[in-house]
Amino acid sequence: MANRLKEETSPYLRQHAENPVDWYPWGKEAFEKARLEEKPVLLSIGYAACHWCHVMAHESFERPDIAKVMNEFFVNIKVDREERPDLDQIYQMAHTMITRRNGGWPLTMFLTPSQVPFAGGTYFPAQPRFGLPGFVQVLEQIRDFYRDHREGLEKEDHPILQYLGQTNPVADSTEFELDLSPSEALVNNLKSRFDPEFGGFGGAPKFPHAMDLSYLFRRFHRKGDSTAAHMATLTLSAMKRGGIWDHVGGGFARYSVDERWLIPHFEKMLYDNALLLEALALGASVSRNPVYSRTAEELVGWLFREMRSEHGVYYSSLDADSEGEEGRFYVFQAEEVRSILSDEEYRVVSKHYGLSEPPNFESHAWHLYEARSIGELSKEFHLPESDIESRIDSARQKLFTYRSLRVRPGLDDKILASWNALMAKALLFSGRILGKQEWMTAGRKTIDYMHRNMWKNGVLMAVYSKKEPFLPAYLDDYAFLLLAVLESIRIDFRPEDLSFATAIADVLLTEFYDPESGGFYFTGKNHEALIHRPKNGHDGALPSGNAAAVQGLLWLGTLTGHLPYTSAADQTLRLYFAQMKEQPAGYTTMISALETYSDSQPVILLAGPQAEDWKNTIRQGLDPEAFVIDLTSAVRNSLPLPEGMRKHFPENKTTGWVCRGTMCLPSADSLESLQEQLRLWPLSKKELS
């Protein structure tokens, strides 16, 4: 018999609809039941593509005997962390405070009927193993603890609430200058953690750290730091050779369980691939290595084929498991591959993808990775590299067709505003850098769909599922979407984009911004009241929403000259400045925003018959984030141009202006004089301050 999760929109919650556990979705009904029956709440947070979430479900939640204990002792609540990142943030922090260990998924927390956490963990096995107690043993201990300490746990001034309140930063009341010392601290930190053999930062398990890679590429572009470029290119190249990259179908898995990037945790997340697509485009622009642009093309091919809805927005994730086994869809038997390919193909492919070596996945199967390069195989087989490539390409097509007949991993088909905004921005940015019009068109289609279907009565919805948007959007949703819309403006100006960007920014200021201390809360003023309102500045699996808001407001302020945007960005950077200096490794995106603030790139406006030629020429030496805008009549009617420019607008000759907001340097009547103004911008920008 199905429980209350059957009608939920989340595929993850619906996965648990047939459990014998009497699950509730998060809401008043569950907590009222807990209060009336004087029971604690068991809160289980996970997501559809999570392997260990499936393991705990199979071991415990599907067993009637364990479900009976859960139902007798607790009110049980299931939460999809992707739909409710606010709850996940709060209770992950609480878990760390209570257990003094890092959190993860599944997250298993025990709460009072007032939502206050008092105990917790992550994965618990059904029977004692891995040094962990059995789940029923945990449930019985928690029941007894709550019964014996209920009065103390229900106090309004519970210490955990005080600890959570202390996690939000406090503004420094002293005056100080923002400088770039956090940038140098970050680079030194990355150098100290860099793996010079296999790339990446730190040991196993090894995550892509896409924000760090993009930061390092941008640092090379801005400062010529060859060490930064080396760390980023070595890492991206090693990931592409490794098994974290799907050599048959494309796309990156979430992370590698080993230091060499060989065996992944197989789930594929939309946000990871969005962030890595941007890093690949930056890598291609910095190194000119064709492997990065080819990998970007294969990634987008996977995205359009497997993750795009008919409306041009993107699904959330592909599961790690199929048929109850992690990685089953992706791994092969060597003889299986031999039977699919010709002898000529197999001789090359077996060595290229490591099939001639012992099995590398749980000692019984092979997960493909680049064991030998095309150049090495060319020498070994005395064949041209083009012949080796041809055999590998042919084999890959056959393997793809064969693999497509298998039972596919589960698809989480909900549409998340924040993740779609990240992908829209990545498609627009990489399309602009790599000259891919189809990608730019796709990125704009995503933005336009979100504007039409997820923007309701002047506010954004966080999730679109079952043909309806729902849940008020969070800081990340607004901030990432603002950056995506600004990226659309960089390609070519549409008045509706500027209007949408200002509407998003205005909601950020009215609903999320803290005018007293600076910074943006993760939830808006009108959001459901919870036990804590986080205001985090550090990156997690996603870039910091606070940092993204700063970047977006700085650029929008530069475009429009609207001081409240740049003022909020300035105050937010000051709020997190001490943390950037003390913990640079967690603040990569905020430090990138600090550099945007410090560099203060101009807006270049062009008009006249050769405007497009000038645009293509000057972009070569500009920061990739700079705006170069053709002053069409639509632009002139939308942007707050200086009055003198409006009155004396040149109609028949090409002219350029270097501007910040509503202030511009004198017009440049030749491409050479415009380039000279840009060369001198670090000095001349003070004239417009």
XYZ file of C-alpha atoms in Angstrom:
689
model
C 0.000 0.000 0.000
C 1.411 3.382 -1.017
C 2.203 6.001 1.629
C 1.811 9.790 1.453
C 4.728 10.227 -0.954
C 2.860 8.754 -3.920
C 1.530 12.129 -5.102
C 4.711 14.124 -4.487
C 6.416 15.877 -7.401
C 9.929 14.727 -6.502
C 11.068 11.499 -8.213
C 13.190 10.828 -5.127
C 10.191 10.983 -2.805
C 8.145 8.843 -5.174
C 10.910 6.204 -5.055
C 9.843 5.703 -1.419
C 6.088 5.725 -2.014
C 5.797 1.932 -1.681
C 7.942 1.664 1.458
C 6.200 0.188 4.510
C 7.503 3.253 6.363
C 4.716 5.741 7.095
C 6.570 8.589 5.381
C 5.378 12.181 5.488
C 6.642 14.983 3.262
C 8.019 17.987 5.151
C 5.098 20.050 6.427
C 2.836 21.074 9.297
C 0.928 17.786 9.338
C 3.980 15.743 10.293
C 5.141 18.063 13.065
C 1.637 18.426 14.470
C 1.382 14.621 14.655
C 4.745 14.478 16.431
C 3.598 17.110 18.935
C 0.274 15.431 19.668
C 1.798 11.950 20.008
C 4.902 13.233 21.851
C 7.222 11.497 19.395
C 10.535 12.607 17.932
C 10.852 13.115 14.183
C 13.119 11.008 11.991
C 14.212 13.250 9.106
C 15.784 11.487 6.114
C 17.289 13.722 3.407
C 18.630 12.381 0.115
C 18.336 12.664 -3.652
C 17.383 10.450 -6.563
C 20.872 9.738 -7.933
C 22.425 8.966 -4.527
C 23.858 5.429 -4.351
C 24.034 5.170 -0.554
C 20.490 6.526 -0.305
C 19.395 3.521 -2.361
C 21.462 1.171 -0.208
C 19.849 2.395 3.009
C 16.409 2.244 1.403
C 16.889 -1.384 0.309
C 18.458 -2.450 3.605
C 16.097 -0.670 5.991
C 13.177 1.316 4.578
C 11.871 -1.576 2.459
C 11.924 -4.048 5.363
C 8.590 -4.366 7.209
C 10.281 -5.240 10.524
C 12.458 -2.102 10.514
C 9.598 0.041 9.187
C 7.463 -1.166 12.112
C 10.034 0.170 14.589
C 10.294 3.474 12.708
C 6.520 3.906 12.615
C 6.086 3.010 16.288
C 8.783 5.271 17.702
C 8.921 8.205 15.251
C 7.116 10.453 12.832
C 9.101 9.882 9.641
C 9.774 12.650 7.106
C 11.415 12.283 3.684
C 13.025 15.303 1.986
C 14.558 15.715 -1.466
C 17.608 17.868 -0.794
C 17.479 19.252 -4.345
C 13.952 20.603 -3.863
C 14.661 21.773 -0.316
C 18.300 22.908 -0.164
C 17.291 25.204 2.710
C 16.514 22.212 4.931
C 19.598 20.370 3.744
C 21.854 23.328 4.615
C 20.424 23.692 8.109
C 20.505 20.042 9.075
C 23.886 19.332 7.472
C 25.320 22.122 9.648
C 23.524 20.705 12.674
C 24.881 17.227 11.902
C 28.437 18.564 11.829
C 27.930 20.370 15.139
C 26.376 17.351 16.867
C 28.634 14.580 15.533
C 31.806 16.609 14.791
C 31.940 14.816 11.436
C 31.277 15.889 7.877
C 27.778 15.273 6.622
C 26.588 13.667 3.418
C 23.691 11.700 2.004
C 21.567 10.055 3.083
C 21.368 12.441 6.021
C 19.542 10.920 8.998
C 18.577 13.435 11.686
C 16.384 13.188 14.768
C 14.327 16.267 15.664
C 11.952 17.460 18.321
C 8.407 18.351 17.206
C 9.729 21.945 17.113
C 12.171 20.972 14.315
C 15.214 21.207 16.628
C 17.844 18.510 15.895
C 19.342 16.587 18.812
C 21.050 13.554 17.201
C 21.948 12.282 13.767
C 24.204 10.574 11.292
C 24.341 9.751 7.610
C 24.099 6.156 6.363
C 23.256 3.516 8.962
C 23.444 -0.173 7.953
C 20.593 -2.490 8.860
C 23.053 -4.699 10.765
C 26.196 -3.493 12.584
C 29.113 -3.111 10.137
C 31.687 -0.579 8.931
C 32.121 0.306 12.622
C 28.526 1.577 12.679
C 25.678 0.317 14.871
C 22.673 -1.360 13.272
C 19.783 0.938 12.401
C 17.264 -0.639 14.799
C 19.789 -0.312 17.615
C 20.138 3.394 16.764
C 16.355 3.847 16.696
C 15.941 2.242 20.107
C 18.706 4.357 21.629
C 17.208 7.558 20.199
C 13.740 6.606 21.469
C 15.111 6.075 24.976
C 17.182 9.262 24.899
C 14.230 11.375 23.779
C 11.939 9.829 26.394
C 14.438 10.544 29.184
C 15.460 14.061 28.057
C 12.386 15.396 26.275
C 11.832 18.341 28.595
C 15.380 19.625 28.162
C 15.362 19.064 24.404
C 12.210 21.153 24.001
C 13.712 24.293 25.575
C 13.461 27.367 23.362
C 17.104 28.317 24.000
C 18.507 24.945 22.950
C 22.307 25.218 22.434
C 22.099 23.948 18.854
C 19.967 26.978 17.950
C 22.593 29.259 19.448
C 25.357 27.472 17.531
C 23.454 27.741 14.259
C 22.908 31.450 14.851
C 26.637 31.935 15.292
C 27.409 30.491 11.848
C 26.263 33.668 10.079
C 29.103 36.203 9.752
C 29.118 39.470 11.681
C 29.999 42.723 9.933
C 33.313 44.380 10.830
C 32.505 47.813 12.231
C 35.947 49.224 11.403
C 36.757 50.910 8.104
C 39.140 48.990 5.853
C 40.192 48.762 2.224
C 39.370 45.699 0.173
C 42.540 44.266 -1.346
C 43.508 41.147 -3.282
C 45.363 39.363 -0.479
C 42.737 36.562 -0.507
C 43.603 35.894 -4.172
C 47.229 35.171 -3.372
C 46.215 33.091 -0.360
C 43.900 31.023 -2.569
C 46.532 30.377 -5.228
C 49.078 29.360 -2.589
C 46.518 27.044 -1.013
C 45.726 25.404 -4.355
C 49.439 24.955 -5.063
C 49.940 23.273 -1.686
C 47.092 20.799 -2.312
C 47.762 20.174 -6.006
C 48.490 16.609 -7.120
C 51.358 17.055 -9.622
C 50.995 13.518 -10.992
C 47.251 13.079 -11.535
C 45.949 16.612 -11.154
C 43.220 17.745 -8.826
C 43.483 18.932 -5.254
C 43.931 16.533 -2.363
C 43.585 12.762 -2.397
C 40.784 10.252 -2.785
C 37.878 10.647 -3.046
C 38.696 13.273 -5.643
C 36.180 15.890 -6.771
C 36.509 17.976 -9.962
C 36.617 21.374 -8.163
C 35.279 23.047 -11.301
C 35.143 26.489 -9.654
C 38.856 26.225 -8.829
C 39.699 25.194 -12.402
C 37.796 28.132 -13.902
C 39.411 30.473 -11.400
C 42.895 29.262 -12.362
C 42.187 29.698 -16.079
C 40.885 33.224 -15.457
C 43.947 34.004 -13.368
C 46.172 33.007 -16.276
C 44.117 35.213 -18.581
C 44.347 38.203 -16.247
C 47.845 37.828 -14.817
C 49.690 35.426 -17.114
C 50.198 32.977 -14.228
C 51.522 29.900 -16.053
C 51.508 27.788 -12.873
C 47.784 28.409 -12.509
C 47.200 27.337 -16.115
C 49.342 24.223 -15.613
C 47.351 23.085 -12.565
C 44.051 23.543 -14.392
C 45.086 21.947 -17.694
C 46.756 18.947 -16.050
C 43.631 18.341 -13.972
C 41.169 18.648 -16.857
C 43.318 16.430 -19.087
C 43.646 13.759 -16.385
C 39.896 13.814 -15.778
C 39.202 13.427 -19.501
C 41.533 10.407 -19.666
C 40.073 8.903 -16.510
C 36.877 7.011 -15.872
C 35.143 9.994 -14.290
C 34.512 10.889 -17.949
C 32.095 8.565 -19.771
C 34.166 7.507 -22.797
C 31.183 5.888 -24.493
C 28.363 8.385 -23.969
C 29.974 11.590 -22.715
C 29.407 13.574 -19.535
C 31.252 13.671 -16.214
C 30.310 11.667 -13.136
C 30.145 13.382 -9.768
C 33.534 12.348 -8.372
C 36.239 9.684 -8.432
C 36.729 7.204 -5.605
C 40.482 7.031 -6.357
C 43.222 9.615 -6.836
C 43.746 8.757 -10.538
C 40.170 9.604 -11.643
C 39.671 5.981 -12.799
C 36.536 4.762 -11.000
C 33.731 7.246 -10.448
C 30.738 7.455 -8.202
C 28.603 6.970 -11.282
C 25.798 9.502 -10.887
C 25.838 12.356 -13.403
C 24.619 15.697 -12.103
C 23.473 18.594 -14.272
C 25.299 21.185 -12.169
C 28.670 19.380 -12.313
C 28.523 19.227 -16.082
C 27.467 22.880 -16.352
C 30.430 24.021 -14.264
C 32.853 21.735 -16.109
C 31.569 22.873 -19.516
C 32.542 26.419 -18.568
C 35.960 25.213 -17.390
C 36.485 23.343 -20.675
C 35.683 26.477 -22.690
C 38.151 28.495 -20.628
C 40.720 25.727 -21.043
C 40.243 25.790 -24.806
C 40.684 29.576 -24.893
C 43.814 29.501 -22.736
C 45.683 26.451 -24.017
C 44.353 26.063 -27.568
C 44.491 22.307 -26.895
C 41.819 20.751 -29.153
C 41.004 18.096 -26.540
C 39.109 20.672 -24.471
C 36.869 21.877 -27.277
C 36.233 18.268 -28.400
C 35.359 17.249 -24.862
C 33.024 20.238 -24.586
C 31.316 19.153 -27.817
C 30.886 15.592 -26.535
C 29.564 16.862 -23.206
C 26.971 19.038 -24.935
C 26.087 16.112 -27.199
C 25.307 14.011 -24.109
C 23.405 16.924 -22.556
C 21.159 17.492 -25.570
C 20.595 13.772 -26.120
C 19.926 12.586 -22.570
C 19.172 15.543 -20.312
C 17.176 18.052 -22.374
C 13.400 18.192 -22.188
C 11.233 18.972 -25.178
C 10.927 22.541 -23.858
C 14.670 23.222 -23.838
C 15.211 22.973 -20.091
C 17.271 20.267 -18.423
C 16.630 17.377 -16.078
C 18.503 17.104 -12.808
C 20.509 13.881 -12.775
C 21.132 10.326 -13.887
C 21.307 7.676 -11.189
C 24.467 5.799 -10.257
C 22.521 2.535 -10.111
C 20.580 0.400 -12.544
C 19.014 -2.973 -11.818
C 19.994 -2.452 -8.190
C 23.744 -2.228 -8.854
C 26.017 0.782 -8.940
C 27.716 1.265 -12.306
C 26.024 -1.697 -13.977
C 24.981 0.372 -16.994
C 28.520 1.651 -17.574
C 30.948 -1.260 -17.019
C 31.822 -4.070 -19.439
C 33.275 -7.541 -19.561
C 36.330 -7.806 -21.829
C 34.870 -10.729 -23.773
C 31.633 -8.811 -24.153
C 33.530 -5.980 -25.853
C 35.476 -8.447 -28.007
C 32.213 -9.945 -29.274
C 30.898 -6.517 -30.320
C 33.968 -5.233 -32.180
C 35.988 -6.391 -35.144
C 39.400 -7.914 -34.446
C 41.136 -4.778 -35.762
C 39.050 -2.546 -33.507
C 39.490 -4.719 -30.444
C 43.286 -4.909 -30.747
C 43.445 -1.119 -30.515
C 40.559 -0.510 -28.124
C 41.583 -3.176 -25.613
C 44.846 -1.330 -25.020
C 43.393 2.170 -25.357
C 40.672 1.584 -22.747
C 42.542 -0.743 -20.371
C 40.760 -3.976 -21.301
C 44.088 -5.795 -21.664
C 44.770 -5.162 -17.968
C 43.119 -6.878 -14.952
C 39.525 -5.788 -14.209
C 39.438 -2.429 -12.429
C 35.856 -2.367 -11.134
C 35.245 -4.469 -8.026
C 37.612 -7.148 -9.430
C 35.042 -8.475 -11.892
C 34.455 -5.879 -14.635
C 36.147 -3.143 -16.617
C 35.289 0.530 -16.499
C 36.776 2.241 -19.535
C 39.501 4.859 -19.222
C 42.328 6.003 -21.460
C 45.125 3.608 -20.515
C 47.232 4.268 -23.631
C 47.214 7.388 -25.786
C 46.562 7.473 -29.517
C 50.174 8.498 -30.078
C 51.489 5.515 -28.112
C 49.230 3.106 -29.986
C 50.253 4.617 -33.317
C 53.876 3.734 -32.577
C 53.070 0.278 -31.224
C 50.911 -0.769 -34.188
C 52.912 1.164 -36.809
C 49.747 2.884 -37.984
C 48.972 6.565 -38.614
C 47.231 8.296 -35.714
C 44.253 8.926 -37.998
C 43.794 5.146 -38.421
C 43.958 4.605 -34.658
C 41.403 7.379 -34.120
C 39.130 5.899 -36.779
C 39.118 2.473 -35.106
C 38.451 3.984 -31.681
C 35.595 6.126 -33.024
C 34.036 3.156 -34.802
C 34.347 0.999 -31.688
C 32.861 3.701 -29.491
C 29.801 3.945 -31.728
C 29.274 0.186 -31.523
C 29.699 0.202 -27.747
C 27.267 3.099 -27.429
C 24.628 1.262 -29.482
C 25.162 -1.933 -27.495
C 25.061 -0.164 -24.132
C 21.886 1.702 -25.086
C 19.993 -1.611 -25.032
C 20.709 -2.092 -21.331
C 18.367 -1.051 -18.536
C 19.133 2.629 -18.123
C 19.912 4.401 -14.847
C 17.005 6.309 -13.364
C 16.435 9.854 -14.591
C 15.424 12.548 -12.113
C 13.289 14.621 -14.452
C 12.473 17.577 -12.231
C 13.539 21.007 -13.483
C 15.533 23.021 -10.943
C 15.867 26.759 -11.494
C 19.384 27.052 -10.073
C 20.864 24.131 -12.008
C 19.180 25.181 -15.246
C 20.499 28.702 -14.781
C 24.022 27.309 -14.363
C 23.637 25.271 -17.547
C 22.139 28.181 -19.493
C 25.089 30.351 -18.488
C 27.560 27.584 -19.387
C 25.997 27.070 -22.829
C 25.982 30.799 -23.537
C 29.536 31.313 -22.290
C 31.079 28.253 -23.957
C 29.095 28.911 -27.126
C 30.475 32.449 -27.262
C 34.057 31.367 -26.534
C 34.031 28.384 -28.921
C 31.825 29.908 -31.617
C 28.879 27.502 -31.217
C 25.679 29.258 -32.255
C 23.531 26.203 -31.448
C 24.717 26.276 -27.836
C 23.997 29.988 -27.466
C 20.528 29.486 -28.932
C 19.934 26.623 -26.491
C 21.089 28.714 -23.531
C 18.705 31.508 -24.429
C 15.868 29.049 -24.910
C 16.392 27.866 -21.335
C 16.321 31.423 -19.978
C 13.221 32.296 -21.971
C 11.411 29.169 -20.788
C 12.240 29.964 -17.166
C 11.057 33.545 -17.649
C 7.731 32.395 -19.111
C 7.037 29.417 -16.866
C 8.944 29.796 -13.592
C 8.692 33.565 -13.070
C 5.252 34.204 -11.596
C 3.941 37.594 -10.450
C 7.416 39.025 -10.116
C 8.968 36.125 -8.202
C 10.874 33.022 -9.258
C 9.846 29.442 -8.503
C 12.562 26.945 -7.573
C 11.168 23.778 -9.178
C 9.130 22.860 -12.239
C 7.573 19.411 -12.188
C 4.338 17.875 -13.434
C 3.783 20.962 -15.609
C 3.631 23.308 -12.622
C 6.210 25.570 -10.962
C 6.303 25.460 -7.178
C 8.345 26.322 -4.080
C 9.569 29.914 -3.711
C 13.062 30.210 -5.152
C 16.205 30.461 -3.062
C 19.193 32.790 -3.264
C 21.049 30.438 -5.632
C 18.130 30.381 -8.068
C 18.015 34.165 -8.386
C 21.779 34.745 -8.364
C 22.614 32.053 -10.933
C 19.776 33.186 -13.190
C 21.008 36.783 -13.013
C 24.442 35.631 -14.205
C 22.860 33.633 -17.041
C 20.819 36.616 -18.241
C 23.910 38.840 -18.117
C 25.756 36.262 -20.228
C 22.953 36.517 -22.780
C 23.473 40.294 -22.852
C 27.175 39.742 -23.563
C 26.311 37.861 -26.750
C 24.013 40.525 -28.126
C 21.693 42.938 -26.415
C 17.996 42.168 -26.015
C 15.943 44.766 -24.107
C 13.919 42.008 -22.434
C 17.142 40.581 -20.965
C 18.048 43.862 -19.278
C 14.506 44.218 -17.966
C 14.585 40.657 -16.603
C 18.029 41.143 -15.052
C 16.934 44.267 -13.190
C 13.769 42.518 -11.977
C 15.860 39.621 -10.619
C 18.314 42.007 -8.962
C 15.522 44.001 -7.352
C 14.075 40.846 -5.765
C 17.546 39.936 -4.497
C 17.748 43.297 -2.735
C 14.218 43.366 -1.340
C 13.817 39.706 -0.328
C 17.290 38.355 0.452
C 19.672 41.219 1.224
C 20.592 42.161 4.792
C 20.980 45.968 4.730
C 22.325 46.051 8.288
C 25.308 43.707 7.948
C 25.505 43.011 4.233
C 25.213 39.644 2.580
C 22.241 37.678 1.321
C 20.214 35.124 3.238
C 19.618 31.802 1.516
C 15.854 32.186 1.919
C 13.669 35.211 1.254
C 11.723 37.256 3.799
C 8.470 35.533 2.876
C 9.875 32.005 3.001
C 8.612 29.386 5.442
C 9.947 30.099 8.946
C 12.607 27.542 9.921
C 14.890 27.194 12.939
C 17.698 29.067 11.162
C 18.129 31.452 8.228
C 21.568 30.715 6.737
C 23.766 33.380 5.176
C 26.732 31.413 3.829
C 29.462 32.853 1.643
C 31.479 29.725 0.930
C 31.234 27.368 -2.019
C 29.862 23.867 -1.709
C 28.994 21.515 -4.535
C 27.533 24.669 -6.118
C 29.117 28.113 -6.266
C 28.256 30.413 -3.375
C 24.924 32.151 -3.930
C 26.265 35.204 -2.112
C 29.290 35.331 -4.415
C 27.142 34.872 -7.523
C 24.873 37.694 -6.346
C 27.912 39.953 -5.879
C 29.208 39.174 -9.368
C 25.824 39.731 -10.963
C 25.137 42.985 -9.131
C 28.599 44.350 -9.925
C 28.123 43.735 -13.637
C 24.555 44.976 -13.678
C 25.634 48.080 -11.773
C 28.385 48.641 -14.334
C 25.819 48.378 -17.131
C 23.120 50.540 -15.587
C 24.927 52.831 -13.158
C 22.385 51.877 -10.465
C 24.284 52.460 -7.207
C 22.207 50.197 -4.897
C 23.460 47.191 -6.886
C 27.149 48.014 -6.503
C 26.659 49.167 -2.911
C 25.133 45.819 -1.891
C 27.971 43.997 -3.657
C 30.566 46.131 -1.866
C 29.012 45.548 1.564
C 28.762 41.795 0.946
C 32.430 41.539 -0.008
C 33.323 43.383 3.198
C 31.195 40.985 5.244
C 33.093 37.938 3.969
C 36.537 39.502 3.539
C 38.005 38.110 6.772
C 36.755 34.621 5.941
C 38.220 34.869 2.437
C 41.622 35.596 3.944
C 41.390 32.918 6.640
C 39.804 30.110 4.580
C 40.533 30.896 0.926
C 39.992 27.315 -0.267
C 36.287 27.524 0.564
C 35.734 30.933 -1.013
C 36.898 30.583 -4.617
C 33.776 32.131 -6.156
C 33.721 34.978 -3.633
C 37.392 35.667 -4.358
C 36.544 35.701 -8.074
C 33.867 38.284 -7.255
C 36.450 40.281 -5.292
C 38.671 40.311 -8.390
C 35.723 41.452 -10.522
C 35.235 44.285 -8.013
C 38.935 45.190 -8.056
C 39.467 44.905 -11.819
C 36.291 46.856 -12.600
C 36.165 45.948 -16.269
C 34.561 48.583 -18.524
C 31.539 48.351 -20.775
C 32.488 49.022 -24.391
C 29.772 50.567 -26.551
C 30.101 50.569 -30.335
C 28.115 52.229 -33.105
C 28.447 52.553 -36.852
C 28.913 50.441 -39.971
C 32.090 48.672 -38.737
C 30.883 48.043 -35.186
C 30.824 44.255 -35.618
C 34.392 44.204 -36.990
C 35.610 46.355 -34.109
C 33.798 44.088 -31.663
C 35.497 40.957 -32.993
C 38.913 42.630 -32.913
C 38.857 44.109 -29.426
C 37.348 40.989 -27.842
C 40.616 39.153 -28.527
C 42.451 40.992 -25.769
C 39.586 41.540 -23.340
C 38.580 39.719 -20.201
C 36.001 37.062 -21.236
C 33.469 38.664 -18.886
C 33.673 42.171 -20.367
C 30.627 43.606 -22.134
C 31.016 44.778 -25.740
C 27.655 46.084 -26.928
C 26.520 47.273 -30.339
C 24.486 50.455 -29.852
C 21.432 49.561 -31.859
C 18.302 51.641 -31.433
C 16.994 49.019 -28.965
C 20.094 49.451 -26.823
C 19.928 53.245 -26.957
C 16.340 53.103 -25.716
C 17.189 50.692 -22.875
C 20.564 51.606 -21.408
C 21.009 54.814 -19.365
C 23.451 56.441 -21.788
C 25.094 59.789 -21.010
C 23.024 62.739 -22.207
C 25.815 63.994 -24.461
C 25.940 60.693 -26.303
C 22.199 60.783 -26.906
C 22.318 64.316 -28.322
C 25.358 63.848 -30.546
C 25.026 60.276 -31.688
C 27.122 59.480 -34.804
C 25.026 57.921 -37.538
C 27.430 57.182 -40.378
C 30.840 56.606 -38.813
C 32.058 53.905 -36.469
C 32.651 55.138 -32.926
C 33.450 53.503 -29.613
C 33.039 54.481 -25.967
C 34.606 53.024 -22.849
C 32.093 53.378 -20.027
C 31.162 52.529 -16.485
C 27.477 52.974 -15.760
C 26.321 56.355 -17.049
C 29.839 57.792 -17.369
C 32.088 57.343 -20.409
C 35.529 58.406 -21.554
C 35.654 60.648 -24.651
C 34.483 58.872 -27.793
C 37.055 57.002 -29.894
C 36.784 57.632 -33.633
C 39.243 54.920 -34.667
C 39.849 51.339 -33.649
C 43.407 52.246 -32.645
C 42.310 55.013 -30.275
C 39.701 52.701 -28.721
C 42.345 50.029 -28.160
C 44.594 52.644 -26.565
C 41.814 53.648 -24.168
C 41.372 49.997 -23.202
C 45.123 49.592 -22.704
C 45.116 52.563 -20.332
C 41.877 51.518 -18.588
C 43.513 50.585 -15.249
C 44.538 54.246 -14.951
C 41.684 56.015 -16.716
C 38.916 54.134 -14.859
C 39.603 56.410 -11.884
C 38.244 59.284 -13.952
C 34.828 57.589 -13.925
C 34.802 56.690 -10.219
